[in-house]
DNA sequence: TCTTAAATAGGATTTATTCCTATTTAAGTT
DNA sequence: AACTTAAATAGGAATAAATCCTATTTAAGA
């Protein structure tokens, strides 16, 4: 993935095999937790250390390349940072979907109501996905 | 707190000192993490065991008496379950505020956009609170 | 190819959470 | 007020999760 090499370079981070494998893995799953990343990578890189995984996850988050995704009643997951969006968690199949919906009116209502200056919002919804309803 | 005795009784849970202390503590703080609960209770009940604390938190969540509060870049916190609301986290003073704002239009937009049937929503916003702005 | 700062491996350590079971207790009953 | 019993606790052991440490390896620029 050339794309991730550029992303890493932009933050002066070396493009190690481990890092690229982590980013690749998270990208292909969309949303995934630490253990699943490890299980997915270790067959390809048997020497991959959990310390390396944890360290990289934390580093990549602080460089805003990854973002944590906190879902109700679920282990913490991670995703490639992208434009703001809402997460939908299907409580039947545990699939996580991204949805892009205008949130400005809500943010404005909250600002008005609270006096907070909002910088970020994290919105998760629980429910049943289209497939599980069928 | 008679209120919590009734709540526990309604779920056929015994009103132990430990449980009441836990509920009291969470109620008075509004939002608080496990370790802070422990530190707060142990001076009053030196025999309080961490196992008891963890077990009770989990039990009270499964009886819908408590709810987990997942905030970005923060340890998991807990609150007394109440009517749905939005959480505001001040990134300066780490205070957590509740705000009650109409979310129906957003939920409808998401339903329309995704085909999900939404059952619950968890909304957190980051920003600067009124006091920290001053 | 050489150099060097950055990154990794993997075991040790620390921290977080759950498990186990003998003892205690809440609360209903007599 | 004492009796009974199922539920709950204490606290140490076990397990799991995350971080730390440092000798070795590696990416990448010269």
XYZ file of C-alpha atoms (C1' of nucleotides) in Angstrom:
328
model
C 0.000 0.000 0.000
C 1.864 3.029 -1.308
C -0.808 5.214 0.237
C 0.246 4.305 3.746
C 3.932 4.797 2.991
C 3.136 8.374 2.090
C 0.988 8.830 5.161
C 3.799 7.558 7.385
C 6.391 9.648 5.654
C 4.301 12.750 6.158
C 4.636 12.131 9.902
C 8.324 11.204 9.673
C 7.563 7.620 10.599
C 9.465 4.768 9.002
C 7.535 2.410 6.781
C 8.300 -0.817 8.587
C 6.699 -4.071 7.477
C 4.945 -4.262 10.814
C 3.424 -0.821 10.508
C 2.278 -1.341 6.970
C 0.774 -4.690 7.928
C -1.101 -3.076 10.824
C -2.465 -0.271 8.672
C -3.330 -2.680 5.866
C -5.155 -4.939 8.242
C -7.169 -2.183 9.900
C -7.972 -0.720 6.514
C -9.235 -3.993 5.102
C -11.397 -4.777 8.130
C -12.653 -1.228 8.538
C -13.029 -1.625 12.314
C -11.060 -4.153 14.330
C -9.730 -4.725 17.857
C -6.136 -5.309 18.987
C -6.329 -9.079 19.332
C -7.932 -9.542 15.945
C -5.194 -7.440 14.373
C -2.582 -9.608 16.064
C -4.213 -12.869 14.981
C -4.448 -11.587 11.443
C -0.856 -10.440 11.157
C 1.045 -13.116 13.051
C 0.733 -15.829 10.370
C 2.444 -13.497 7.890
C 4.953 -12.038 10.359
C 5.503 -14.688 13.049
C 8.019 -12.467 14.808
C 5.444 -9.685 15.270
C 5.486 -8.733 18.920
C 2.482 -7.587 20.897
C 4.589 -4.790 22.321
C 5.187 -3.564 18.783
C 1.492 -3.744 18.047
C 0.463 -1.794 21.131
C 3.218 0.757 20.624
C 2.293 1.308 17.012
C -1.394 1.623 17.698
C -0.670 4.301 20.280
C 1.839 6.095 18.083
C -0.427 6.053 15.052
C -3.261 7.442 17.141
C -1.152 10.284 18.437
C -0.168 11.118 14.864
C -3.864 11.099 13.945
C -3.397 8.285 11.446
C -5.641 5.952 13.436
C -8.655 6.623 15.590
C -10.120 4.628 18.430
C -13.708 3.477 18.051
C -15.520 2.945 21.345
C -18.661 0.876 20.984
C -21.087 -0.087 23.755
C -20.377 -3.540 25.249
C -17.501 -4.157 22.861
C -13.740 -4.265 23.070
C -12.134 -1.104 21.832
C -11.670 -1.072 18.088
C -9.551 1.010 15.721
C -10.029 2.500 12.292
C -8.072 4.509 9.774
C -8.819 8.162 10.439
C -11.164 9.559 7.851
C -13.722 12.335 7.546
C -16.144 12.514 10.493
C -18.925 9.964 10.416
C -21.370 8.050 12.547
C -20.899 4.414 13.572
C -23.714 1.915 13.467
C -23.310 -1.290 15.427
C -25.640 -4.149 14.593
C -26.431 -5.884 17.869
C -27.205 -9.110 16.001
C -24.194 -9.645 13.746
C -21.825 -7.142 15.429
C -21.051 -5.550 12.091
C -19.975 -1.913 12.250
C -21.069 0.412 9.486
C -20.094 3.990 8.730
C -22.773 6.470 7.797
C -22.320 10.027 6.657
C -25.151 12.245 7.813
C -25.336 15.977 8.490
C -24.818 16.602 12.211
C -24.525 20.367 12.169
C -28.059 21.067 13.453
C -27.480 18.786 16.437
C -24.119 20.354 17.231
C -25.706 23.791 17.072
C -28.506 22.759 19.396
C -25.978 21.368 21.857
C -23.839 24.503 21.677
C -26.874 26.662 22.362
C -28.054 24.452 25.185
C -24.761 23.990 26.994
C -22.451 26.896 26.271
C -19.787 24.394 25.189
C -17.678 25.082 22.151
C -17.786 21.718 20.391
C -14.657 20.549 18.602
C -15.489 16.912 17.895
C -18.382 14.522 18.105
C -18.501 10.757 18.495
C -21.799 9.208 17.597
C -22.615 5.512 17.814
C -25.975 3.920 17.268
C -27.105 0.438 18.160
C -29.664 -1.434 16.207
C -30.430 -4.034 13.598
C -28.863 -3.855 10.167
C -30.692 -4.304 6.886
C -29.396 -7.863 6.422
C -30.292 -9.034 9.913
C -33.818 -7.716 9.534
C -34.347 -9.859 6.421
C -30.296 6.523 49.991
C -33.726 4.896 50.144
C -34.079 5.404 46.426
C -31.334 2.908 45.659
C -32.727 0.345 48.103
C -35.932 0.377 46.110
C -34.081 0.151 42.834
C -32.121 -2.867 44.065
C -35.200 -4.528 45.487
C -36.962 -4.152 42.152
C -34.223 -6.323 40.656
C -34.187 -8.750 43.606
C -30.747 -7.592 44.612
C -29.801 -7.283 48.269
C -29.063 -3.832 49.604
C -25.569 -4.441 50.880
C -23.510 -1.610 52.289
C -21.039 -2.085 49.470
C -23.660 -1.781 46.764
C -25.270 1.250 48.296
C -21.871 2.888 48.697
C -21.062 2.200 45.055
C -24.360 3.611 43.813
C -24.106 6.585 46.146
C -20.617 7.342 44.968
C -21.438 7.117 41.273
C -24.540 9.196 41.833
C -22.703 11.946 43.648
C -19.918 12.157 41.075
C -22.209 11.828 38.089
C -19.532 10.115 35.994
C -16.617 8.230 37.497
C -14.200 5.391 36.703
C -13.561 2.171 38.644
C -10.410 3.269 40.431
C -11.902 6.549 41.553
C -14.908 4.693 42.952
C -12.563 2.404 44.858
C -10.471 5.258 46.249
C -13.609 7.039 47.341
C -15.205 4.092 49.108
C -12.228 2.374 50.741
C -11.743 4.956 53.525
C -15.322 4.310 54.669
C -15.290 0.547 54.070
C -11.670 -0.566 54.409
C -12.659 -4.166 53.765
C -14.149 -3.311 50.371
C -12.644 -5.684 47.862
C -11.876 -4.838 44.259
C -13.469 -8.108 43.244
C -16.686 -6.941 44.874
C -16.465 -3.637 43.072
C -15.898 -5.171 39.642
C -18.599 -7.788 40.210
C -21.129 -5.217 41.307
C -20.403 -2.855 38.458
C -20.971 -5.683 36.007
C -24.084 -6.920 37.763
C -25.604 -3.465 38.035
C -24.972 -2.888 34.354
C -26.682 -6.103 33.379
C -29.680 -5.108 35.496
C -29.680 -1.735 33.715
C -29.121 0.165 36.933
C -25.771 1.482 35.755
C -24.523 2.391 32.325
C -21.003 2.543 30.944
C -19.829 5.871 29.572
C -17.141 5.603 26.919
C -15.320 8.835 26.309
C -12.526 9.461 23.805
C -9.029 9.142 25.335
C -10.435 8.434 28.786
C -10.758 5.445 31.083
C -14.190 3.928 30.987
C -16.601 5.658 33.339
C -19.974 4.726 34.804
C -23.162 6.572 35.568
C -26.569 5.856 37.053
C -28.864 4.947 34.203
C -31.222 7.787 33.375
C -33.161 9.067 30.409
C -31.140 9.243 27.189
C -28.823 12.210 26.917
C -25.679 13.483 25.300
C -22.295 13.651 27.055
C -20.033 16.640 26.762
C -16.404 16.213 27.700
C -14.379 19.352 28.314
C -10.904 18.664 26.981
C -9.456 21.283 29.324
C -10.856 20.382 32.736
C -12.095 16.849 31.881
C -15.494 17.638 33.323
C -18.361 15.604 31.880
C -21.723 17.277 31.448
C -25.091 15.870 30.457
C -27.197 17.701 27.929
C -30.716 16.912 26.869
C -31.319 17.765 23.246
C -33.736 16.390 20.679
C -32.013 13.727 18.588
C -34.990 12.371 16.699
C -34.229 14.183 13.418
C -30.696 12.776 13.390
C -31.902 9.254 14.137
C -34.434 9.518 11.331
C -31.808 10.703 8.890
C -29.555 7.802 9.872
C -32.384 5.291 9.546
C -33.198 6.587 6.111
C -29.586 6.611 5.023
C -28.569 3.194 6.321
C -31.589 0.935 6.543
C -30.709 0.239 10.183
C -33.428 0.095 12.791
C -31.895 2.182 15.561
C -32.547 1.134 19.135
C -30.047 3.251 21.039
C -27.668 6.102 20.470
C -24.502 7.124 22.269
C -23.375 10.644 21.590
C -20.283 12.276 23.022
C -18.928 15.657 22.135
C -15.525 17.106 22.884
C -14.923 20.735 23.430
C -14.409 23.572 25.845
C -16.893 24.231 28.612
C -18.315 27.599 29.559
C -16.036 27.920 32.622
C -12.836 27.040 30.764
C -13.592 29.587 28.073
C -13.781 32.376 30.635
C 27.853 0.453 0.810
C 27.954 3.140 5.087
C 25.837 5.384 8.903
C 22.639 6.291 12.332
C 18.477 7.201 14.448
C 14.354 4.780 14.760
C 12.010 0.541 15.358
C 11.477 -4.312 16.717
C 11.602 -8.728 19.603
C 10.491 -10.849 23.307
C 10.910 -11.483 28.066
C 10.044 -8.980 32.433
C 7.175 -6.029 34.803
C 3.150 -3.703 35.887
C -1.701 -3.003 35.835
C -6.405 -4.580 35.189
C -9.888 -7.980 35.703
C -11.831 -12.249 36.957
C -11.965 -16.503 39.633
C -12.391 -19.304 43.802
C -14.266 -20.515 48.165
C -14.634 -20.005 53.185
C -17.028 -16.685 55.777
C -20.460 -13.205 56.410
C -24.850 -10.967 55.878
C -29.521 -9.351 54.232
C -33.909 -10.232 54.749
C -37.764 -13.207 55.036
C -39.889 -16.564 58.493
C -41.187 -18.354 62.776
C -35.584 -11.599 68.717
C -33.620 -15.749 67.098
C -33.530 -18.962 62.910
C -32.690 -20.035 58.164
C -30.767 -19.767 53.764
C -29.588 -18.012 49.482
C -26.922 -14.246 48.100
C -22.963 -11.491 48.719
C -18.307 -10.366 50.343
C -13.122 -10.713 51.308
C -9.034 -11.361 49.788
C -5.652 -14.110 47.770
C -4.778 -16.692 43.428
C -5.116 -16.870 38.663
C -5.630 -14.809 34.242
C -5.547 -11.181 30.939
C -4.111 -6.701 29.168
C -0.775 -3.246 28.547
C 3.679 -1.274 29.103
C 8.645 -1.295 29.917
C 13.442 -2.485 28.968
C 17.381 -3.118 26.090
C 20.178 -5.798 22.833
C 19.554 -6.415 18.047
C 17.761 -5.202 13.604
C 16.338 -2.175 9.923
C 14.737 1.867 7.047
C 16.340 5.297 4.516
C 19.270 9.132 3.531
C 24.250 10.210 2.341
